[in-house]
């Protein structure tokens, strides 16, 4: 009976070793998964929100459905983040290129371009300029924050604005400018200043 008992004991040890090996492999796999997740969710968890490319002194042209340039965005630096498909632009210059209306140029300290929402948010020393054209006086608008919806040709803000139109000037809080219709709606608490009329010279 001793040899049979020995065989049973040896068999049990082999089963125990196999079970321990299986448990070790299971824990090893679990540890590997945790390490991989730790790399994704640990110190570099937000790595996907890190810039995937940076471009200095760039110029980007947005085309219309008809294949014509609609507007141009340029700036000193563009930093793109892939998670939300946004780009931070330093010293942006936005120029409209429609043939139907005089071109407008908008500058600011910085801009956030959201390609998913087709929206540009200008921040800091926002300056909008439109040159004189037949039937239209030169225009300049200054504010601190401006949201541009390029496809709709709309620029809007709820911050104070100062606008000069020809020789007249306007101060208001809030504005919606529609470049397609050439209409500007101003918010409340506004003030309009007209230049004094020139007196006729006596004969």
CSV table of C-alpha atoms in Angstrom, one decimal:
chain,number,residue,atom,x,y,z
A,1,UNK,CA,0.0,0.0,0.0
A,2,UNK,CA,3.0,2.3,0.5
A,3,UNK,CA,3.6,2.7,-3.3
A,4,UNK,CA,0.0,3.5,-3.9
A,5,UNK,CA,-0.1,6.0,-1.1
A,6,UNK,CA,3.1,7.6,-2.5
A,7,UNK,CA,1.5,7.8,-5.9
A,8,UNK,CA,-1.6,9.5,-4.5
A,9,UNK,CA,0.6,12.0,-2.5
A,10,UNK,CA,2.7,12.7,-5.6
A,11,UNK,CA,-0.4,13.2,-7.7
A,12,UNK,CA,-1.8,15.6,-5.1
A,13,UNK,CA,1.4,17.6,-5.1
A,14,UNK,CA,1.2,17.8,-8.9
A,15,UNK,CA,-2.4,19.0,-8.7
A,16,UNK,CA,-1.4,21.5,-6.0
A,17,UNK,CA,1.5,22.8,-8.1
A,18,UNK,CA,-0.8,23.1,-11.2
A,19,UNK,CA,-3.4,25.0,-9.1
A,20,UNK,CA,-0.7,27.3,-7.7
A,21,UNK,CA,0.7,27.9,-11.2
A,22,UNK,CA,-2.8,28.7,-12.5
A,23,UNK,CA,-3.4,31.1,-9.6
A,24,UNK,CA,-0.1,32.7,-10.3
A,25,UNK,CA,-0.9,33.2,-14.0
A,26,UNK,CA,-4.3,34.6,-13.1
A,27,UNK,CA,-2.8,37.1,-10.6
A,28,UNK,CA,-0.1,37.8,-13.1
A,29,UNK,CA,-2.6,38.6,-15.8
A,30,UNK,CA,-4.6,40.7,-13.4
A,31,UNK,CA,-1.5,42.6,-12.3
A,32,UNK,CA,-0.6,43.2,-16.0
A,33,UNK,CA,-4.0,44.6,-16.7
A,34,UNK,CA,-3.8,46.9,-13.6
A,35,UNK,CA,-0.4,48.1,-14.7
A,36,UNK,CA,-1.7,48.9,-18.2
A,37,UNK,CA,-4.7,50.7,-16.7
A,38,UNK,CA,-2.4,52.5,-14.3
A,39,UNK,CA,-0.4,53.8,-17.2
A,40,UNK,CA,-3.6,55.0,-18.8
A,41,UNK,CA,-5.3,56.3,-15.7
A,42,UNK,CA,-2.3,57.1,-13.6
A,43,UNK,CA,0.0,60.2,-13.9
A,44,UNK,CA,-0.6,60.2,-17.6
A,45,UNK,CA,-4.3,59.7,-17.4
A,46,UNK,CA,-4.9,63.1,-19.2
A,47,UNK,CA,-2.2,62.3,-21.8
A,48,UNK,CA,-4.9,62.1,-24.4
A,49,UNK,CA,-5.7,65.8,-23.8
A,50,UNK,CA,-2.1,66.8,-24.4
A,51,UNK,CA,-1.4,68.6,-27.7
A,52,UNK,CA,-0.8,66.3,-30.6
A,53,UNK,CA,0.7,69.0,-32.7
A,54,UNK,CA,1.9,72.6,-32.5
A,55,UNK,CA,2.4,74.9,-35.5
A,56,UNK,CA,4.1,78.3,-35.5
A,57,UNK,CA,3.2,81.1,-37.8
A,58,UNK,CA,0.4,79.2,-39.4
A,59,UNK,CA,-2.4,80.1,-41.9
A,60,UNK,CA,-5.5,78.0,-42.2
A,61,UNK,CA,-8.2,78.6,-44.9
A,62,UNK,CA,-11.7,77.4,-44.4
A,63,UNK,CA,-13.5,76.7,-47.7
A,64,UNK,CA,-17.2,77.0,-48.4
A,65,UNK,CA,-19.4,74.3,-49.8
A,66,UNK,CA,-19.0,75.8,-53.3
A,67,UNK,CA,-15.2,75.4,-52.9
A,68,UNK,CA,-14.4,79.1,-52.4
A,69,UNK,CA,-12.4,80.5,-49.5
A,70,UNK,CA,-14.7,81.6,-46.7
A,71,UNK,CA,-12.3,82.9,-44.1
A,72,UNK,CA,-8.7,82.6,-43.1
A,73,UNK,CA,-7.3,82.1,-39.6
A,74,UNK,CA,-3.6,82.9,-39.0
A,75,UNK,CA,-1.6,83.4,-35.9
A,76,UNK,CA,1.8,83.1,-34.1
A,77,UNK,CA,1.1,79.6,-32.8
A,78,UNK,CA,-1.6,77.0,-33.0
A,79,UNK,CA,-1.8,74.2,-30.3
A,80,UNK,CA,-4.2,71.4,-31.1
A,81,UNK,CA,-5.8,69.1,-28.6
A,82,UNK,CA,-7.3,65.9,-30.0
A,83,UNK,CA,-9.7,65.0,-27.2
A,84,UNK,CA,-12.2,67.8,-27.9
A,85,UNK,CA,-10.8,68.7,-31.3
A,86,UNK,CA,-10.0,72.3,-30.3
A,87,UNK,CA,-7.1,74.6,-31.1
A,88,UNK,CA,-5.6,77.4,-29.0
A,89,UNK,CA,-4.3,80.2,-31.1
A,90,UNK,CA,-1.9,82.9,-30.0
A,91,UNK,CA,-2.3,86.3,-31.6
A,92,UNK,CA,-5.0,85.2,-34.0
A,93,UNK,CA,-6.1,87.1,-37.1
A,94,UNK,CA,-9.5,86.1,-38.6
A,95,UNK,CA,-10.3,87.5,-42.1
A,96,UNK,CA,-13.6,87.0,-43.9
A,97,UNK,CA,-13.4,86.5,-47.6
A,98,UNK,CA,-16.9,86.7,-48.9
A,99,UNK,CA,-17.4,88.4,-52.2
A,100,UNK,CA,-20.8,89.9,-51.4
A,101,UNK,CA,-19.6,92.1,-48.5
A,102,UNK,CA,-16.5,94.1,-47.6
A,103,UNK,CA,-13.9,91.9,-45.9
A,104,UNK,CA,-13.6,92.1,-42.1
A,105,UNK,CA,-10.5,91.5,-40.1
A,106,UNK,CA,-10.6,90.5,-36.4
A,107,UNK,CA,-7.6,90.3,-34.1
A,108,UNK,CA,-7.2,89.4,-30.4
A,109,UNK,CA,-4.7,88.1,-27.9
A,110,UNK,CA,-5.9,84.5,-28.1
A,111,UNK,CA,-8.6,82.4,-29.7
A,112,UNK,CA,-10.1,79.0,-29.0
A,113,UNK,CA,-11.2,77.2,-32.2
A,114,UNK,CA,-13.7,74.4,-31.8
A,115,UNK,CA,-13.9,72.5,-35.1
A,116,UNK,CA,-16.7,70.2,-33.8
A,117,UNK,CA,-18.9,73.2,-33.0
A,118,UNK,CA,-17.6,75.4,-35.8
A,119,UNK,CA,-17.0,78.2,-33.3
A,120,UNK,CA,-14.2,80.7,-32.7
A,121,UNK,CA,-13.9,82.4,-29.3
A,122,UNK,CA,-11.7,85.5,-29.3
A,123,UNK,CA,-10.4,86.8,-26.0
A,124,UNK,CA,-8.4,89.9,-25.0
A,125,UNK,CA,-8.2,93.2,-26.9
A,126,UNK,CA,-10.6,92.0,-29.6
A,127,UNK,CA,-10.5,94.4,-32.5
A,128,UNK,CA,-12.8,94.2,-35.6
A,129,UNK,CA,-12.1,96.4,-38.6
A,130,UNK,CA,-14.1,96.8,-41.8
A,131,UNK,CA,-12.8,99.2,-44.4
A,132,UNK,CA,-15.0,101.7,-46.2
A,133,UNK,CA,-16.9,100.5,-49.2
A,134,UNK,CA,-19.4,102.0,-51.7
A,135,UNK,CA,-22.4,102.8,-49.6
A,136,UNK,CA,-20.7,101.8,-46.3
A,137,UNK,CA,-18.6,103.8,-43.8
A,138,UNK,CA,-15.5,102.3,-42.3
A,139,UNK,CA,-16.3,100.4,-39.1
A,140,UNK,CA,-14.3,99.4,-36.0
A,141,UNK,CA,-15.5,97.5,-33.0
A,142,UNK,CA,-13.5,96.8,-29.8
A,143,UNK,CA,-14.4,94.5,-27.0
A,144,UNK,CA,-12.8,91.9,-24.7
A,145,UNK,CA,-14.6,88.7,-25.7
A,146,UNK,CA,-16.2,87.7,-29.0
A,147,UNK,CA,-17.8,84.5,-30.3
A,148,UNK,CA,-17.7,84.0,-34.0
A,149,UNK,CA,-19.9,81.5,-35.9
A,150,UNK,CA,-18.1,81.5,-39.3
A,151,UNK,CA,-20.6,79.5,-41.3
A,152,UNK,CA,-23.4,81.7,-40.2
A,153,UNK,CA,-21.3,84.9,-40.5
A,154,UNK,CA,-22.3,86.0,-37.0
A,155,UNK,CA,-20.2,87.6,-34.3
A,156,UNK,CA,-21.6,88.1,-30.9
A,157,UNK,CA,-20.7,89.2,-27.3
A,158,UNK,CA,-22.4,90.0,-24.0
A,159,UNK,CA,-19.5,92.3,-23.0
A,160,UNK,CA,-19.2,96.1,-23.4
A,161,UNK,CA,-18.3,97.2,-26.9
A,162,UNK,CA,-17.1,100.4,-28.4
A,163,UNK,CA,-18.0,100.9,-32.1
A,164,UNK,CA,-17.1,103.6,-34.5
A,165,UNK,CA,-19.0,103.9,-37.8
A,166,UNK,CA,-17.7,106.7,-39.9
A,167,UNK,CA,-17.5,109.7,-37.6
A,168,UNK,CA,-20.1,108.4,-35.2
A,169,UNK,CA,-19.4,106.2,-32.2
A,170,UNK,CA,-21.5,103.8,-30.1
A,171,UNK,CA,-21.0,102.3,-26.6
A,172,UNK,CA,-23.2,99.4,-25.6
A,173,UNK,CA,-23.3,96.2,-23.6
A,174,UNK,CA,-23.8,93.2,-25.8
A,175,UNK,CA,-23.9,92.9,-29.6
A,176,UNK,CA,-24.9,90.5,-32.4
A,177,UNK,CA,-23.4,91.3,-35.8
A,178,UNK,CA,-24.6,89.5,-38.9
A,179,UNK,CA,-22.2,90.0,-41.7
A,180,UNK,CA,-24.5,88.2,-44.2
A,181,UNK,CA,-27.3,90.8,-43.7
A,182,UNK,CA,-25.0,93.7,-42.7
A,183,UNK,CA,-27.0,94.2,-39.6
A,184,UNK,CA,-25.8,94.9,-36.0
A,185,UNK,CA,-28.1,94.5,-32.9
A,186,UNK,CA,-26.8,96.3,-29.8
A,187,UNK,CA,-27.6,95.5,-26.2
A,188,UNK,CA,-29.1,97.8,-23.6
A,189,UNK,CA,-27.5,100.7,-21.8
A,190,UNK,CA,-26.0,102.1,-25.0
A,191,UNK,CA,-24.8,105.5,-25.9
A,192,UNK,CA,-24.5,107.0,-29.4
A,193,UNK,CA,-22.3,110.0,-30.2
A,194,UNK,CA,-22.7,111.8,-33.4
A,195,UNK,CA,-20.1,114.4,-34.7
A,196,UNK,CA,-21.3,118.0,-34.5
A,197,UNK,CA,-22.8,119.4,-37.7
A,198,UNK,CA,-20.5,121.7,-39.6
A,199,UNK,CA,-22.0,125.2,-39.9
A,200,UNK,CA,-22.3,126.6,-43.3
A,201,UNK,CA,-20.0,129.4,-44.2
A,202,UNK,CA,-21.7,132.7,-44.6
A,203,UNK,CA,-21.5,134.4,-48.0
